[in-house]
Short mmCIF file of C-alpha atoms in Angstrom, two decimals:
data_model
loop_
_atom_site.label_atom_id
_atom_site.label_comp_id
_atom_site.label_asym_id
_atom_site.label_seq_id
_atom_site.Cartn_x
_atom_site.Cartn_y
_atom_site.Cartn_z
CA MET A 164 0.03 0.27 -0.04
CA ASN A 165 1.08 3.39 -1.02
CA PRO A 166 1.57 5.66 1.82
CA PRO A 167 -0.84 8.82 1.36
CA PRO A 168 0.52 11.96 0.26
CA ALA A 169 1.90 14.62 2.47
CA ARG A 170 -0.47 17.11 3.02
CA PHE A 171 0.06 20.86 3.49
CA THR A 172 0.26 20.94 7.37
CA ASP A 173 2.80 18.55 6.41
CA LEU A 174 4.75 20.24 5.01
CA VAL A 175 4.70 23.19 7.04
CA ALA A 176 6.01 20.97 9.96
CA ALA A 177 8.60 19.48 7.70
CA GLU A 178 10.13 22.85 7.13
CA TRP A 179 9.28 24.40 10.77
CA ILE A 180 11.87 21.43 12.28
CA LYS A 181 13.95 22.12 9.47
CA LEU A 182 14.35 25.56 10.39
CA ARG A 183 14.41 24.43 14.05
CA SER A 184 17.15 22.21 14.39
CA LEU A 185 19.77 24.43 12.71
CA ARG A 186 21.92 26.35 15.97
CA SER A 187 21.98 29.17 14.06
CA THR A 188 18.52 29.35 13.76
CA PRO A 189 18.05 31.41 17.99
CA TRP A 190 21.68 33.13 17.46
CA LEU A 191 20.46 35.11 13.88
CA LEU A 192 17.00 35.53 15.34
CA GLY A 193 18.25 36.93 18.69
CA LEU A 194 21.62 39.25 17.58
CA VAL A 195 19.21 41.31 15.07
CA THR A 196 16.42 41.95 17.83
CA ALA A 197 18.79 43.05 19.65
CA PHE A 198 20.50 45.29 16.64
CA VAL A 199 17.24 47.01 16.32
CA ILE A 200 16.09 47.66 20.01
CA GLY A 201 20.11 48.51 20.27
CA ALA A 202 19.82 50.90 18.03
CA ALA A 203 16.82 52.37 19.42
CA ALA A 204 17.62 52.80 22.36
CA VAL A 205 21.22 54.53 21.31
CA GLU A 206 19.43 56.82 19.12
CA SER A 207 16.64 58.11 21.60
CA PHE A 208 19.86 58.76 24.20
CA GLY A 209 21.59 60.67 21.78
CA ASP A 210 18.14 62.60 21.01
CA ARG A 211 17.57 63.36 24.97
CA GLY A 212 17.61 66.41 26.50
CA GLU A 213 18.05 67.92 22.33
CA LEU A 214 14.04 67.39 21.80
CA PRO A 215 12.26 70.93 22.32
CA PRO A 216 8.55 70.00 24.77
CA ASP A 217 6.97 70.28 21.94
CA ALA A 218 7.99 68.60 19.21
CA PRO A 219 6.27 66.51 17.36
CA PRO A 220 5.27 62.65 18.36
CA ALA A 221 6.97 62.06 14.64
CA ALA A 222 9.91 63.08 16.38
CA MET A 223 10.07 60.37 18.98
CA LEU A 224 8.95 57.61 16.42
CA MET A 225 12.47 58.06 14.63
CA ASP A 226 14.14 57.22 17.43
CA ALA A 227 11.82 54.02 17.80
CA PHE A 228 12.39 52.63 15.09
CA SER A 229 15.27 54.37 13.81
CA ARG A 230 16.95 53.33 9.70
CA ALA A 231 20.21 51.91 11.43
CA GLY A 232 18.29 49.38 12.79
CA PHE A 233 15.62 48.37 10.23
CA MET A 234 17.66 48.51 7.96
CA THR A 235 19.85 45.50 9.22
CA LEU A 236 16.48 43.85 9.98
CA MET A 237 15.30 44.01 6.29
CA LEU A 238 19.09 42.57 4.87
CA VAL A 239 19.03 39.81 7.47
CA ALA A 240 15.67 38.60 6.56
CA ALA A 241 16.42 38.61 3.20
CA ALA A 242 19.63 36.59 3.42
CA ALA A 243 17.43 34.24 5.89
CA GLY A 244 14.79 34.34 3.47
CA ALA A 245 16.96 33.85 0.74
CA VAL A 246 18.91 30.48 3.23
CA ALA A 247 16.58 28.95 3.55
CA VAL A 248 15.92 27.00 0.15
CA VAL A 249 19.41 28.76 -1.70
CA SER A 250 21.59 26.28 1.52
CA GLU A 251 18.86 22.73 0.05
CA TYR A 252 19.97 23.51 -3.74
CA GLY A 253 24.13 24.23 -2.10
CA SER A 254 24.29 20.87 -0.21
CA GLY A 255 22.08 18.51 -2.21
CA MET A 256 19.05 18.55 -0.24
CA ILE A 257 17.02 19.59 -2.47
CA ARG A 258 17.35 16.69 -4.57
CA THR A 259 15.60 14.56 -1.28
CA THR A 260 13.56 16.89 -0.74
CA THR A 261 11.64 16.40 -4.22
CA VAL A 262 11.87 12.82 -4.18
CA ALA A 263 10.31 13.13 -1.20
CA VAL A 264 7.89 15.28 -1.81
CA PRO A 265 6.98 15.81 -5.86
CA ALA A 266 5.01 19.24 -5.96
CA ARG A 267 7.32 21.88 -5.37
CA GLY A 268 5.08 24.01 -5.31
CA SER A 269 3.64 23.19 -2.31
CA VAL A 270 7.28 22.65 -0.74
CA LEU A 271 7.89 26.26 -1.67
CA LEU A 272 5.02 27.89 -0.34
CA ALA A 273 5.25 25.37 2.84
CA LYS A 274 9.02 27.53 3.03
CA ALA A 275 7.48 30.46 2.52
CA VAL A 276 4.23 29.84 5.66
CA VAL A 277 7.19 29.35 7.96
CA VAL A 278 9.53 32.29 6.59
CA THR A 279 6.56 34.55 7.09
CA ALA A 280 5.47 33.10 10.52
CA VAL A 281 9.22 34.07 12.33
CA TRP A 282 9.81 36.63 10.62
CA THR A 283 6.31 38.34 12.22
CA VAL A 284 7.67 37.61 15.40
CA VAL A 285 10.83 38.91 14.56
CA GLY A 286 8.98 42.20 13.62
CA LEU A 287 6.60 42.29 16.06
CA VAL A 288 9.21 42.19 19.12
CA ALA A 289 11.66 43.97 17.93
CA SER A 290 9.41 46.98 16.96
CA THR A 291 7.78 46.57 20.03
CA VAL A 292 10.38 46.98 22.64
CA SER A 293 11.88 49.74 20.82
CA TYR A 294 9.31 51.88 21.05
CA LEU A 295 8.81 50.52 24.45
CA VAL A 296 12.72 51.75 24.78
CA ALA A 297 12.16 55.18 23.33
CA ARG A 298 9.24 56.05 25.36
CA ALA A 299 11.08 54.99 28.36
CA VAL A 300 13.77 57.33 27.59
CA LEU A 301 12.03 59.97 26.02
CA GLY A 302 8.63 59.58 27.54
CA ALA A 303 9.40 62.67 30.13
CA GLU A 304 10.67 65.56 27.26
CA ILE A 305 8.53 64.76 24.86
CA ASP A 306 4.66 64.19 23.45
CA VAL A 307 4.96 60.09 23.22
CA PRO A 308 2.03 58.84 20.59
CA SER A 309 -0.24 56.00 21.43
CA LEU A 310 0.51 52.80 19.52
CA THR A 311 -3.57 53.49 19.12
CA ASP A 312 -2.83 56.50 17.59
CA ALA A 313 -3.37 57.04 13.51
CA GLY A 314 -0.08 57.63 12.37
CA ALA A 315 2.11 55.89 15.30
CA ALA A 316 -0.17 52.34 14.54
CA ARG A 317 0.84 52.67 10.71
CA ALA A 318 4.56 53.27 11.05
CA TYR A 319 4.47 50.08 13.98
CA ALA A 320 2.56 47.59 11.70
CA ALA A 321 5.13 48.82 8.79
CA CYS A 322 7.83 48.64 10.63
CA VAL A 323 6.30 44.36 12.03
CA LEU A 324 5.92 43.96 8.83
CA VAL A 325 9.23 44.95 6.93
CA ALA A 326 10.67 41.79 7.65
CA PRO A 327 8.14 38.97 6.85
CA VAL A 328 7.93 41.42 3.15
CA CYS A 329 12.12 40.98 3.14
CA ALA A 330 11.95 37.57 3.77
CA LEU A 331 9.54 36.15 1.41
CA ILE A 332 12.17 38.56 -1.15
CA GLY A 333 14.94 36.72 -0.09
CA LEU A 334 13.46 33.42 -0.14
CA GLY A 335 11.74 34.31 -3.91
CA ALA A 336 15.09 35.45 -5.00
CA GLY A 337 17.24 32.11 -3.75
CA VAL A 338 14.93 30.21 -5.96
CA LEU A 339 15.15 31.94 -8.74
CA ILE A 340 19.18 32.71 -8.53
CA ARG A 341 20.19 29.36 -6.31
CA HIS A 342 23.77 30.88 -5.60
CA SER A 343 23.87 32.49 -1.53
CA GLY A 344 26.64 34.58 -3.00
CA THR A 345 25.17 36.09 -5.64
CA THR A 346 21.62 36.18 -4.04
CA MET A 347 22.59 37.87 -1.11
CA VAL A 348 24.49 40.84 -3.45
CA THR A 349 21.06 41.26 -5.98
CA VAL A 350 18.58 41.23 -2.62
CA ALA A 351 21.00 44.10 -1.15
CA VAL A 352 21.01 46.15 -3.88
CA ALA A 353 17.65 45.52 -4.84
CA LEU A 354 16.29 46.93 -0.85
CA LEU A 355 18.37 48.92 -0.13
CA MET A 356 21.28 50.69 -2.63
CA LEU A 357 18.76 50.59 -5.88
CA PRO A 358 16.23 53.31 -4.79
CA THR A 359 19.52 55.95 -4.21
CA PHE A 360 19.53 56.01 -7.56
CA PHE A 361 16.13 57.33 -8.71
CA ALA A 362 15.43 60.95 -7.78
CA THR A 363 12.33 62.44 -5.94
CA ASP A 364 12.21 65.33 -8.05
CA ARG A 365 11.26 64.12 -11.29
CA ARG A 366 8.04 62.45 -11.55
CA TRP A 367 9.30 59.42 -13.04
CA THR A 368 12.39 58.59 -11.31
CA ALA A 369 10.21 59.49 -7.40
CA ALA A 370 7.45 56.72 -8.84
CA VAL A 371 10.51 54.23 -9.80
CA HIS A 372 11.72 54.97 -5.64
CA HIS A 373 8.58 54.53 -4.25
CA ALA A 374 7.89 51.80 -6.06
CA MET A 375 10.65 50.10 -3.85
CA VAL A 376 10.17 48.59 -0.45
CA PHE A 377 12.93 50.46 1.23
CA PRO A 378 11.35 53.89 0.13
CA ALA A 379 8.23 52.04 1.25
CA TRP A 380 9.12 51.44 4.70
CA GLY A 381 10.43 55.44 5.36
CA ARG A 382 6.74 56.50 3.93
CA LEU A 383 4.56 54.64 6.27
CA VAL A 384 6.82 55.15 9.10
CA ASP A 385 7.40 58.48 8.14
CA THR A 386 4.36 60.30 9.75
CA TRP A 387 6.20 64.11 9.76
CA PRO A 388 3.25 66.74 8.92
CA ARG A 389 2.99 67.15 4.52
CA PHE A 390 4.16 70.29 4.92
CA GLU A 391 7.44 69.08 5.55
CA THR A 392 7.74 68.33 1.87
CA PRO A 393 10.66 69.95 0.12
CA PRO A 394 8.66 71.89 -2.87
CA GLY A 395 9.66 70.01 -6.10
CA PHE A 396 10.09 67.25 -4.27
CA PHE A 397 7.11 63.79 -5.75
CA ARG A 398 6.08 62.46 -2.25
CA ALA A 399 5.13 58.75 -1.77
CA GLU A 400 1.44 58.17 -1.06
CA ILE A 401 0.40 56.06 2.07
CA GLY A 402 -1.75 53.58 0.32
CA PRO A 403 0.46 53.25 -2.54
CA SER A 404 3.29 52.23 -0.36
CA TRP A 405 1.16 49.52 1.40
CA ALA A 406 0.55 48.50 -1.98
CA VAL A 407 4.58 47.81 -2.51
CA TYR A 408 4.43 45.80 0.26
CA GLY A 409 2.23 43.16 -1.12
CA ILE A 410 3.24 43.01 -4.48
CA TRP A 411 6.86 42.58 -3.96
CA PRO A 412 6.62 39.41 -2.09
CA LEU A 413 3.69 37.91 -3.96
CA VAL A 414 5.86 38.82 -7.26
CA MET A 415 8.94 36.78 -5.56
CA ILE A 416 7.10 33.90 -5.34
CA THR A 417 5.30 33.53 -7.65
CA LEU A 418 8.03 33.22 -9.61
CA ALA A 419 9.67 31.39 -7.56
CA VAL A 420 6.81 28.86 -7.86
CA LEU A 421 6.72 28.79 -11.36
CA VAL A 422 9.98 28.09 -11.84
CA ILE A 423 10.99 25.96 -9.61
CA ARG A 424 8.21 23.05 -11.27
CA ARG A 425 10.26 23.43 -14.66
CA ARG A 426 13.91 23.41 -13.53
CA ASP A 427 15.77 20.33 -12.60
CA VAL A 428 17.27 20.32 -9.15
#
């Protein structure tokens, strides 16, 4: 009697066991979370005593959700997402996996579920603790927004979700490229370096700039009043910035599912 085909929940459980069994996983997740929180603490202490009492809430949010911390989180999440599949190609385990489960698309989607869940938790912990640290440091000096306030809630949600978004982009890139070094460089360029080549003082370059993940994160976290935008520059809108969060991982994972079904392993 042939064994029953693996259910999708079985695939998710198998991918979770693979990830959990790696000794480097808890160290990586713990270190990147600590770095994000540490960056928020450093920026908050740096601004302590410097901000005027009437400083807008955006000042506190920019310290809590620091660019240095979340740029690092994006890179690490994308790299970890890529490693989740590239390492199997490098070790040859992908052949065993596809023999055991011929439905390659289902295997990839199971990886995507695990990667999304793990990095959402990391984003949640890092964003929450960073906010609390900045609130504790700056709360006695300036008006600290609550996470239930509209702008603060948007910034908080953007920070929580940017980690799984980047991890899924890395996972998709790993399937498409299948080489660890090239994948790392590609995702680093696409996430952080490419936006710097497109200025925001022309409409078409601004449109390209705003269609990338890091500028979208920056716009969602930025809660300064609209009049702060310098004249002659095109500022991204909130709705399209959220759309960037959904479109990039959707396109990358869709391409990866199509490719992994056709390529040899």
